[in-house]
mmCIF file of C-alpha atoms in Angstrom:
data_model
loop_
_atom_site.group_PDB
_atom_site.id
_atom_site.type_symbol
_atom_site.label_atom_id
_atom_site.label_comp_id
_atom_site.label_asym_id
_atom_site.label_seq_id
_atom_site.Cartn_x
_atom_site.Cartn_y
_atom_site.Cartn_z
ATOM 1 C CA UNK A 1 101.397 143.148 90.431
ATOM 2 C CA UNK A 2 104.140 142.201 92.407
ATOM 3 C CA UNK A 3 107.115 140.868 90.918
ATOM 4 C CA UNK A 4 109.102 136.957 91.116
ATOM 5 C CA UNK A 5 111.782 136.991 93.261
ATOM 6 C CA UNK A 6 114.600 135.361 91.099
ATOM 7 C CA UNK A 7 118.195 134.917 91.829
ATOM 8 C CA UNK A 8 119.435 134.345 88.623
ATOM 9 C CA UNK A 9 118.217 134.100 85.277
ATOM 10 C CA UNK A 10 89.778 112.655 90.509
ATOM 11 C CA UNK A 11 89.648 115.879 91.188
ATOM 12 C CA UNK A 12 88.540 117.430 94.586
ATOM 13 C CA UNK A 13 86.746 120.774 95.138
ATOM 14 C CA UNK A 14 86.351 121.002 98.709
ATOM 15 C CA UNK A 15 89.319 119.655 101.013
ATOM 16 C CA UNK A 16 91.497 117.725 98.880
ATOM 17 C CA UNK A 17 92.503 114.194 99.263
ATOM 18 C CA UNK A 18 96.702 114.626 99.304
ATOM 19 C CA UNK A 19 98.450 112.069 97.922
ATOM 20 C CA UNK A 20 102.184 112.813 99.195
ATOM 21 C CA UNK A 21 103.930 111.964 102.419
ATOM 22 C CA UNK A 22 102.965 113.788 105.292
ATOM 23 C CA UNK A 23 105.742 115.328 107.532
ATOM 24 C CA UNK A 24 106.139 113.515 111.311
ATOM 25 C CA UNK A 25 104.814 114.891 113.408
ATOM 26 C CA UNK A 26 101.266 115.595 111.382
ATOM 27 C CA UNK A 27 100.864 112.620 109.831
ATOM 28 C CA UNK A 28 99.786 111.038 112.857
ATOM 29 C CA UNK A 29 97.209 113.361 113.638
ATOM 30 C CA UNK A 30 96.122 113.822 110.006
ATOM 31 C CA UNK A 31 95.317 109.920 109.808
ATOM 32 C CA UNK A 32 93.596 109.501 112.750
ATOM 33 C CA UNK A 33 90.759 112.344 112.288
ATOM 34 C CA UNK A 34 90.623 111.128 108.598
ATOM 35 C CA UNK A 35 91.372 113.306 106.535
ATOM 36 C CA UNK A 36 93.412 113.197 104.431
ATOM 37 C CA UNK A 37 90.954 110.152 102.988
ATOM 38 C CA UNK A 38 93.254 108.273 101.084
ATOM 39 C CA UNK A 39 97.241 109.353 102.237
ATOM 40 C CA UNK A 40 99.939 107.040 99.795
ATOM 41 C CA UNK A 41 103.186 107.037 101.930
ATOM 42 C CA UNK A 42 106.468 108.264 99.498
ATOM 43 C CA UNK A 43 109.585 106.975 99.970
ATOM 44 C CA UNK A 44 111.419 110.455 101.429
ATOM 45 C CA UNK A 45 115.167 109.924 101.472
ATOM 46 C CA UNK A 46 116.939 109.170 104.316
ATOM 47 C CA UNK A 47 118.867 111.875 105.510
ATOM 48 C CA UNK A 48 120.678 114.677 102.944
ATOM 49 C CA UNK A 49 123.385 112.956 102.402
ATOM 50 C CA UNK A 50 121.385 110.976 99.852
ATOM 51 C CA UNK A 51 119.143 113.580 98.512
ATOM 52 C CA UNK A 52 122.171 115.613 97.346
ATOM 53 C CA UNK A 53 123.334 112.040 95.701
ATOM 54 C CA UNK A 54 119.785 111.928 93.938
ATOM 55 C CA UNK A 55 120.319 115.253 92.477
ATOM 56 C CA UNK A 56 123.675 114.450 90.704
ATOM 57 C CA UNK A 57 121.377 112.533 88.830
ATOM 58 C CA UNK A 58 118.984 113.604 87.845
ATOM 59 C CA UNK A 59 119.170 116.670 85.219
ATOM 60 C CA UNK A 60 116.481 119.005 86.146
ATOM 61 C CA UNK A 61 114.924 122.234 84.030
ATOM 62 C CA UNK A 62 111.831 124.084 85.257
ATOM 63 C CA UNK A 63 109.924 127.571 84.056
ATOM 64 C CA UNK A 64 108.086 129.214 86.171
ATOM 65 C CA UNK A 65 105.177 132.399 85.595
ATOM 66 C CA UNK A 66 102.771 134.247 87.737
ATOM 67 C CA UNK A 67 99.327 136.290 87.596
ATOM 68 C CA UNK A 68 97.999 138.784 90.459
ATOM 69 C CA UNK A 69 94.998 140.945 90.548
ATOM 70 C CA UNK A 70 93.573 142.932 93.997
ATOM 71 C CA UNK A 71 90.406 142.555 95.256
ATOM 72 C CA UNK A 72 87.699 143.193 93.107
ATOM 73 C CA UNK A 73 85.906 145.930 95.671
ATOM 74 C CA UNK A 74 89.544 147.812 96.290
ATOM 75 C CA UNK A 75 89.490 147.482 99.597
ATOM 76 C CA UNK A 76 92.814 147.679 99.798
ATOM 77 C CA UNK A 77 96.377 147.163 98.038
ATOM 78 C CA UNK A 78 96.886 144.085 96.935
ATOM 79 C CA UNK A 79 98.778 141.817 100.004
ATOM 80 C CA UNK A 80 99.167 138.947 98.197
ATOM 81 C CA UNK A 81 103.131 138.359 97.146
ATOM 82 C CA UNK A 82 105.003 135.378 95.110
ATOM 83 C CA UNK A 83 108.591 134.368 95.054
ATOM 84 C CA UNK A 84 110.324 131.612 92.790
ATOM 85 C CA UNK A 85 114.905 131.523 93.560
ATOM 86 C CA UNK A 86 116.783 128.772 92.806
ATOM 87 C CA UNK A 87 120.144 127.136 94.103
ATOM 88 C CA UNK A 88 122.623 126.122 91.398
ATOM 89 C CA UNK A 89 124.567 123.011 91.679
ATOM 90 C CA UNK A 90 127.749 124.427 90.337
ATOM 91 C CA UNK A 91 128.767 128.033 89.225
ATOM 92 C CA UNK A 92 131.231 126.736 86.798
ATOM 93 C CA UNK A 93 128.159 124.886 84.943
ATOM 94 C CA UNK A 94 124.707 126.762 85.914
ATOM 95 C CA UNK A 95 123.087 123.512 87.082
ATOM 96 C CA UNK A 96 119.992 124.271 89.014
ATOM 97 C CA UNK A 97 119.673 120.669 91.659
ATOM 98 C CA UNK A 98 116.748 123.249 94.163
ATOM 99 C CA UNK A 99 114.287 125.809 93.502
ATOM 100 C CA UNK A 100 111.814 126.914 95.506
ATOM 101 C CA UNK A 101 108.936 128.594 94.649
ATOM 102 C CA UNK A 102 105.403 129.782 96.735
ATOM 103 C CA UNK A 103 102.550 131.879 96.794
ATOM 104 C CA UNK A 104 101.521 134.061 99.635
ATOM 105 C CA UNK A 105 98.311 135.699 101.819
ATOM 106 C CA UNK A 106 99.260 138.881 103.524
ATOM 107 C CA UNK A 107 96.202 140.743 105.536
ATOM 108 C CA UNK A 108 96.026 143.663 107.680
ATOM 109 C CA UNK A 109 98.662 144.976 105.855
ATOM 110 C CA UNK A 110 102.159 143.477 103.506
ATOM 111 C CA UNK A 111 104.437 143.503 105.687
ATOM 112 C CA UNK A 112 104.743 139.948 106.771
ATOM 113 C CA UNK A 113 104.441 138.581 103.435
ATOM 114 C CA UNK A 114 106.886 140.664 102.309
ATOM 115 C CA UNK A 115 109.422 139.431 104.908
ATOM 116 C CA UNK A 116 108.380 136.087 104.122
ATOM 117 C CA UNK A 117 109.260 136.562 100.308
ATOM 118 C CA UNK A 118 112.333 138.407 101.320
ATOM 119 C CA UNK A 119 113.786 136.192 103.731
ATOM 120 C CA UNK A 120 112.429 132.314 102.449
ATOM 121 C CA UNK A 121 114.078 131.284 99.827
ATOM 122 C CA UNK A 122 117.731 132.079 101.219
ATOM 123 C CA UNK A 123 116.929 130.448 105.016
ATOM 124 C CA UNK A 124 116.056 127.567 103.454
ATOM 125 C CA UNK A 125 118.685 127.162 100.862
ATOM 126 C CA UNK A 126 121.259 127.865 103.923
ATOM 127 C CA UNK A 127 119.546 125.353 105.694
ATOM 128 C CA UNK A 128 119.305 122.729 103.569
ATOM 129 C CA UNK A 129 123.005 123.524 102.096
ATOM 130 C CA UNK A 130 125.146 124.550 104.807
ATOM 131 C CA UNK A 131 123.391 123.161 107.998
ATOM 132 C CA UNK A 132 122.571 119.751 106.097
ATOM 133 C CA UNK A 133 118.366 119.833 107.560
ATOM 134 C CA UNK A 134 115.852 118.143 105.413
ATOM 135 C CA UNK A 135 113.064 120.201 103.781
ATOM 136 C CA UNK A 136 110.701 120.231 105.948
ATOM 137 C CA UNK A 137 112.826 121.042 108.959
ATOM 138 C CA UNK A 138 114.446 124.304 107.011
ATOM 139 C CA UNK A 139 111.175 125.843 107.001
ATOM 140 C CA UNK A 140 109.796 124.977 110.497
ATOM 141 C CA UNK A 141 113.606 126.882 111.280
ATOM 142 C CA UNK A 142 113.301 129.350 108.605
ATOM 143 C CA UNK A 143 109.685 130.367 109.894
ATOM 144 C CA UNK A 144 110.900 130.798 113.205
ATOM 145 C CA UNK A 145 112.960 132.972 112.102
ATOM 146 C CA UNK A 146 111.279 135.258 109.927
ATOM 147 C CA UNK A 147 108.484 135.977 112.501
ATOM 148 C CA UNK A 148 111.141 136.856 115.727
ATOM 149 C CA UNK A 149 112.527 139.543 112.956
ATOM 150 C CA UNK A 150 108.823 139.854 111.436
ATOM 151 C CA UNK A 151 108.157 140.244 116.061
ATOM 152 C CA UNK A 152 110.481 143.154 116.248
ATOM 153 C CA UNK A 153 109.032 145.893 113.978
ATOM 154 C CA UNK A 154 105.332 145.770 116.019
ATOM 155 C CA UNK A 155 103.244 145.354 113.247
ATOM 156 C CA UNK A 156 100.394 142.860 113.298
ATOM 157 C CA UNK A 157 100.543 141.985 110.052
ATOM 158 C CA UNK A 158 100.348 138.296 109.187
ATOM 159 C CA UNK A 159 100.154 135.992 106.334
ATOM 160 C CA UNK A 160 99.527 132.145 105.239
ATOM 161 C CA UNK A 161 102.343 130.836 103.112
ATOM 162 C CA UNK A 162 102.408 127.883 100.588
ATOM 163 C CA UNK A 163 105.853 127.061 100.052
ATOM 164 C CA UNK A 164 106.820 124.321 97.887
ATOM 165 C CA UNK A 165 110.764 122.749 96.545
ATOM 166 C CA UNK A 166 111.907 120.495 93.992
ATOM 167 C CA UNK A 167 115.441 119.199 94.781
ATOM 168 C CA UNK A 168 116.297 116.382 92.066
ATOM 169 C CA UNK A 169 114.002 114.954 91.431
ATOM 170 C CA UNK A 170 111.580 115.441 94.993
ATOM 171 C CA UNK A 171 108.938 117.796 95.332
ATOM 172 C CA UNK A 172 107.998 119.186 98.800
ATOM 173 C CA UNK A 173 104.925 121.694 99.435
ATOM 174 C CA UNK A 174 105.601 123.528 103.558
ATOM 175 C CA UNK A 175 102.292 124.511 103.581
ATOM 176 C CA UNK A 176 100.696 127.599 106.491
ATOM 177 C CA UNK A 177 96.830 128.486 106.209
ATOM 178 C CA UNK A 178 94.246 128.064 103.108
ATOM 179 C CA UNK A 179 96.547 128.606 100.245
ATOM 180 C CA UNK A 180 96.807 125.566 98.247
ATOM 181 C CA UNK A 181 99.054 123.805 95.911
ATOM 182 C CA UNK A 182 98.405 120.971 93.428
ATOM 183 C CA UNK A 183 100.814 119.243 91.218
ATOM 184 C CA UNK A 184 99.351 117.239 87.711
ATOM 185 C CA UNK A 185 101.963 115.170 86.141
ATOM 186 C CA UNK A 186 101.612 115.301 81.856
ATOM 187 C CA UNK A 187 102.116 112.435 79.883
ATOM 188 C CA UNK A 188 104.599 112.323 77.180
ATOM 189 C CA UNK A 189 105.197 115.703 74.564
ATOM 190 C CA UNK A 190 105.663 113.966 71.682
ATOM 191 C CA UNK A 191 102.467 111.239 72.818
ATOM 192 C CA UNK A 192 99.443 111.023 71.251
ATOM 193 C CA UNK A 193 97.088 112.543 73.436
ATOM 194 C CA UNK A 194 97.680 115.197 75.561
ATOM 195 C CA UNK A 195 96.715 113.502 78.973
ATOM 196 C CA UNK A 196 97.271 114.352 82.454
ATOM 197 C CA UNK A 197 98.025 111.597 85.634
ATOM 198 C CA UNK A 198 96.244 111.483 88.877
ATOM 199 C CA UNK A 199 96.159 115.013 90.758
ATOM 200 C CA UNK A 200 98.538 115.122 93.859
ATOM 201 C CA UNK A 201 97.039 117.623 95.752
ATOM 202 C CA UNK A 202 100.459 119.068 97.829
ATOM 203 C CA UNK A 203 98.298 120.580 100.799
ATOM 204 C CA UNK A 204 95.413 120.921 102.385
ATOM 205 C CA UNK A 205 93.845 123.797 104.007
ATOM 206 C CA UNK A 206 94.681 125.148 107.830
ATOM 207 C CA UNK A 207 92.084 126.564 109.041
ATOM 208 C CA UNK A 208 89.106 126.879 111.773
ATOM 209 C CA UNK A 209 86.413 125.363 109.639
ATOM 210 C CA UNK A 210 88.710 122.579 109.227
ATOM 211 C CA UNK A 211 87.523 119.153 111.433
ATOM 212 C CA UNK A 212 91.770 118.413 112.444
ATOM 213 C CA UNK A 213 92.867 121.744 113.213
ATOM 214 C CA UNK A 214 89.557 122.538 115.327
ATOM 215 C CA UNK A 215 90.622 119.495 116.844
ATOM 216 C CA UNK A 216 94.346 120.236 117.511
ATOM 217 C CA UNK A 217 93.335 124.016 119.094
ATOM 218 C CA UNK A 218 91.484 121.623 121.314
ATOM 219 C CA UNK A 219 94.506 119.799 121.926
ATOM 220 C CA UNK A 220 96.362 123.053 122.374
ATOM 221 C CA UNK A 221 93.340 124.114 125.295
ATOM 222 C CA UNK A 222 91.515 126.728 123.237
ATOM 223 C CA UNK A 223 88.566 126.994 121.127
ATOM 224 C CA UNK A 224 86.879 127.996 117.758
ATOM 225 C CA UNK A 225 84.585 130.048 118.080
ATOM 226 C CA UNK A 226 82.019 131.036 114.532
ATOM 227 C CA UNK A 227 84.722 128.798 112.199
ATOM 228 C CA UNK A 228 87.172 131.305 113.860
ATOM 229 C CA UNK A 229 89.939 132.151 116.578
ATOM 230 C CA UNK A 230 89.805 134.996 118.299
ATOM 231 C CA UNK A 231 88.501 136.303 114.646
ATOM 232 C CA UNK A 232 91.104 134.732 112.859
ATOM 233 C CA UNK A 233 90.115 131.951 110.297
ATOM 234 C CA UNK A 234 93.791 130.529 109.433
ATOM 235 C CA UNK A 235 94.792 128.471 112.195
ATOM 236 C CA UNK A 236 98.897 128.231 111.081
ATOM 237 C CA UNK A 237 100.641 131.625 110.394
ATOM 238 C CA UNK A 238 103.526 134.042 110.049
ATOM 239 C CA UNK A 239 102.903 136.967 112.569
ATOM 240 C CA UNK A 240 99.413 138.129 113.858
ATOM 241 C CA UNK A 241 101.171 138.928 117.331
ATOM 242 C CA UNK A 242 97.416 140.497 118.380
ATOM 243 C CA UNK A 243 95.685 137.129 117.982
ATOM 244 C CA UNK A 244 98.421 135.231 119.237
ATOM 245 C CA UNK A 245 98.866 137.540 122.774
ATOM 246 C CA UNK A 246 95.249 136.230 123.421
ATOM 247 C CA UNK A 247 95.728 131.941 123.102
ATOM 248 C CA UNK A 248 98.201 129.522 124.287
ATOM 249 C CA UNK A 249 101.331 128.786 122.314
ATOM 250 C CA UNK A 250 100.506 127.040 119.522
ATOM 251 C CA UNK A 251 97.232 127.394 118.776
ATOM 252 C CA UNK A 252 97.886 129.543 116.187
ATOM 253 C CA UNK A 253 101.308 127.548 114.847
ATOM 254 C CA UNK A 254 104.134 128.153 112.735
ATOM 255 C CA UNK A 255 104.782 124.576 111.930
ATOM 256 C CA UNK A 256 103.883 123.734 108.794
ATOM 257 C CA UNK A 257 102.261 120.554 107.179
ATOM 258 C CA UNK A 258 104.746 119.445 105.054
ATOM 259 C CA UNK A 259 104.514 116.767 102.162
ATOM 260 C CA UNK A 260 106.238 115.686 99.755
ATOM 261 C CA UNK A 261 106.083 113.541 96.169
ATOM 262 C CA UNK A 262 108.987 111.561 93.193
ATOM 263 C CA UNK A 263 108.179 113.459 90.727
ATOM 264 C CA UNK A 264 109.669 110.683 88.178
ATOM 265 C CA UNK A 265 107.839 108.073 90.487
ATOM 266 C CA UNK A 266 104.745 110.004 89.155
ATOM 267 C CA UNK A 267 105.039 110.708 85.674
ATOM 268 C CA UNK A 268 106.278 107.034 85.616
ATOM 269 C CA UNK A 269 103.040 105.812 86.668
ATOM 270 C CA UNK A 270 101.810 106.947 82.659
ATOM 271 C CA UNK A 271 105.114 106.955 81.262
ATOM 272 C CA UNK A 272 106.649 103.488 82.650
ATOM 273 C CA UNK A 273 109.614 103.730 80.646
ATOM 274 C CA UNK A 274 110.541 107.839 79.941
ATOM 275 C CA UNK A 275 113.576 108.906 80.389
ATOM 276 C CA UNK A 276 112.423 112.353 81.405
ATOM 277 C CA UNK A 277 108.873 113.436 82.933
ATOM 278 C CA UNK A 278 107.283 116.408 82.621
ATOM 279 C CA UNK A 279 104.251 117.995 85.182
ATOM 280 C CA UNK A 280 102.850 121.670 86.064
ATOM 281 C CA UNK A 281 102.954 122.839 89.588
ATOM 282 C CA UNK A 282 99.659 125.038 90.443
ATOM 283 C CA UNK A 283 99.968 126.928 93.502
ATOM 284 C CA UNK A 284 96.891 130.138 94.251
ATOM 285 C CA UNK A 285 96.165 131.477 97.579
ATOM 286 C CA UNK A 286 92.661 131.304 98.608
ATOM 287 C CA UNK A 287 90.674 133.611 96.722
ATOM 288 C CA UNK A 288 91.713 131.424 93.801
ATOM 289 C CA UNK A 289 90.713 128.237 95.476
ATOM 290 C CA UNK A 290 87.304 130.124 97.380
ATOM 291 C CA UNK A 291 85.981 129.499 93.632
ATOM 292 C CA UNK A 292 87.872 127.427 90.991
ATOM 293 C CA UNK A 293 87.998 123.380 91.109
ATOM 294 C CA UNK A 294 91.300 121.691 90.022
ATOM 295 C CA UNK A 295 88.835 120.577 87.363
ATOM 296 C CA UNK A 296 88.581 124.128 86.269
ATOM 297 C CA UNK A 297 91.936 124.254 85.995
ATOM 298 C CA UNK A 298 92.731 121.279 84.272
ATOM 299 C CA UNK A 299 90.297 122.208 81.243
ATOM 300 C CA UNK A 300 92.154 125.707 80.987
ATOM 301 C CA UNK A 301 95.448 123.705 80.965
ATOM 302 C CA UNK A 302 93.409 121.296 77.781
ATOM 303 C CA UNK A 303 92.835 124.264 76.096
ATOM 304 C CA UNK A 304 96.684 125.024 75.710
ATOM 305 C CA UNK A 305 97.519 121.668 74.878
ATOM 306 C CA UNK A 306 99.609 122.744 72.045
ATOM 307 C CA UNK A 307 101.991 125.145 73.752
ATOM 308 C CA UNK A 308 102.169 123.176 77.321
ATOM 309 C CA UNK A 309 103.323 120.051 74.562
ATOM 310 C CA UNK A 310 105.719 122.719 73.690
ATOM 311 C CA UNK A 311 107.106 123.945 76.862
ATOM 312 C CA UNK A 312 107.304 120.406 77.620
ATOM 313 C CA UNK A 313 109.587 119.145 74.854
ATOM 314 C CA UNK A 314 111.812 122.324 75.751
ATOM 315 C CA UNK A 315 112.309 122.156 78.759
ATOM 316 C CA UNK A 316 112.757 117.931 78.164
ATOM 317 C CA UNK A 317 115.332 118.845 75.202
ATOM 318 C CA UNK A 318 117.240 121.398 77.289
ATOM 319 C CA UNK A 319 120.904 121.646 77.555
ATOM 320 C CA UNK A 320 124.162 124.219 78.139
ATOM 321 C CA UNK A 321 121.456 126.861 75.771
ATOM 322 C CA UNK A 322 118.436 126.919 78.004
ATOM 323 C CA UNK A 323 116.828 130.026 78.566
ATOM 324 C CA UNK A 324 115.220 130.448 81.885
ATOM 325 C CA UNK A 325 113.248 133.458 80.207
ATOM 326 C CA UNK A 326 112.158 131.981 76.505
ATOM 327 C CA UNK A 327 109.029 132.773 74.901
ATOM 328 C CA UNK A 328 107.954 129.190 75.133
ATOM 329 C CA UNK A 329 107.554 129.924 78.636
ATOM 330 C CA UNK A 330 104.348 132.794 78.180
ATOM 331 C CA UNK A 331 101.465 130.213 78.204
ATOM 332 C CA UNK A 332 102.536 129.464 81.788
ATOM 333 C CA UNK A 333 101.619 133.108 82.515
ATOM 334 C CA UNK A 334 98.327 132.835 80.041
ATOM 335 C CA UNK A 335 97.064 129.854 82.192
ATOM 336 C CA UNK A 336 97.016 131.501 85.281
ATOM 337 C CA UNK A 337 96.063 134.670 84.031
ATOM 338 C CA UNK A 338 93.090 132.476 83.273
ATOM 339 C CA UNK A 339 92.692 130.927 86.300
ATOM 340 C CA UNK A 340 92.614 134.546 88.106
ATOM 341 C CA UNK A 341 89.963 135.711 85.706
ATOM 342 C CA UNK A 342 87.316 132.519 86.528
ATOM 343 C CA UNK A 343 88.376 133.327 90.233
ATOM 344 C CA UNK A 344 86.726 136.951 90.280
ATOM 345 C CA UNK A 345 84.567 135.620 87.217
ATOM 346 C CA UNK A 346 83.073 134.175 89.784
ATOM 347 C CA UNK A 347 82.999 136.434 92.093
ATOM 348 C CA UNK A 348 85.617 136.184 94.447
ATOM 349 C CA UNK A 349 86.062 139.072 96.059
ATOM 350 C CA UNK A 350 89.613 138.636 97.398
ATOM 351 C CA UNK A 351 93.383 139.311 95.964
ATOM 352 C CA UNK A 352 93.616 136.047 93.384
ATOM 353 C CA UNK A 353 97.330 135.186 92.645
ATOM 354 C CA UNK A 354 98.437 131.895 91.079
ATOM 355 C CA UNK A 355 101.400 130.806 90.062
ATOM 356 C CA UNK A 356 102.117 127.503 87.659
ATOM 357 C CA UNK A 357 106.103 125.855 87.657
ATOM 358 C CA UNK A 358 106.529 123.451 84.745
ATOM 359 C CA UNK A 359 109.182 120.746 85.937
ATOM 360 C CA UNK A 360 111.480 118.456 83.825
ATOM 361 C CA UNK A 361 113.272 116.123 85.484
ATOM 362 C CA UNK A 362 115.053 113.274 83.535
ATOM 363 C CA UNK A 363 117.615 110.787 84.004
ATOM 364 C CA UNK A 364 121.048 109.704 82.228
ATOM 365 C CA UNK A 365 118.825 106.338 81.784
ATOM 366 C CA UNK A 366 115.628 105.252 81.551
ATOM 367 C CA UNK A 367 115.665 103.227 85.123
ATOM 368 C CA UNK A 368 117.833 105.580 86.403
#
């Protein structure tokens, strides 16, 4: 199974109805096409300075674990990859102010997925903290740089990417292709019952069977044939130069669709006076989502609610003695393993990878 990369230590089943802010360049076309059907516009910080100010006002702790299995028939080695890396606010405190976590679905070999896993986190960090770019812009630049490097290798490998960033109180998801991410707000760990808030689907499938992508491709002067573009199903990828050479520039795009939510605002829809809120971010490759629904994942989480509450409590009360390798995080790997097993049981024949991240964001005061 691929290793996690570290620097330091309703429930829709088909196209998700995403609640969150779309990146400016995709918002108009997505709203016009009617997908997603219900968009609640979040309020994104105006600039990096404002985000930095916000991140200094909150304490954020997280744990992530992953599970991956190669395709059941064994046609090829596992081409999925995943990563989780963090940015430390101040070296003397080791307080994390941003982390990036993602899943990658490689095809025609794993070279593209390997390059993204190795390079994307550091490029995004540099773009945000040194060049003062916002998260969407940072991903656009990172994907461009990585693809230029991949082109020099002569490889025809490609990959889809679902990359999520938590920075202060905000969660962004930059998506290329047909991996998916969903954020599940959790109620208080000391509540009388275990409950979750409304699912926040952070991405939707960007592939040749999606009407909004068919429309985009036609606007680029090309066509979709039998649900594919020159044999390729995902319509936004890194690499795939053999396909990109046959079509006009931009048909197979490297510009992600990016969405964000305010984690604290989402959590306080259930717990209005909560000083800290927790939630679980689930990211998976299409081998998962071809067979597993959001309701399936929620059912699995509920079977482990006692352990999930213990994890919530640990993160909510974390301080200078926080241990990112604490055994309390093992529940995330167990959930991830159950999700992959369910996908395989239901007949998935693709590589199956899921990464779960439990994040806790707290403010100094309840109204912070």
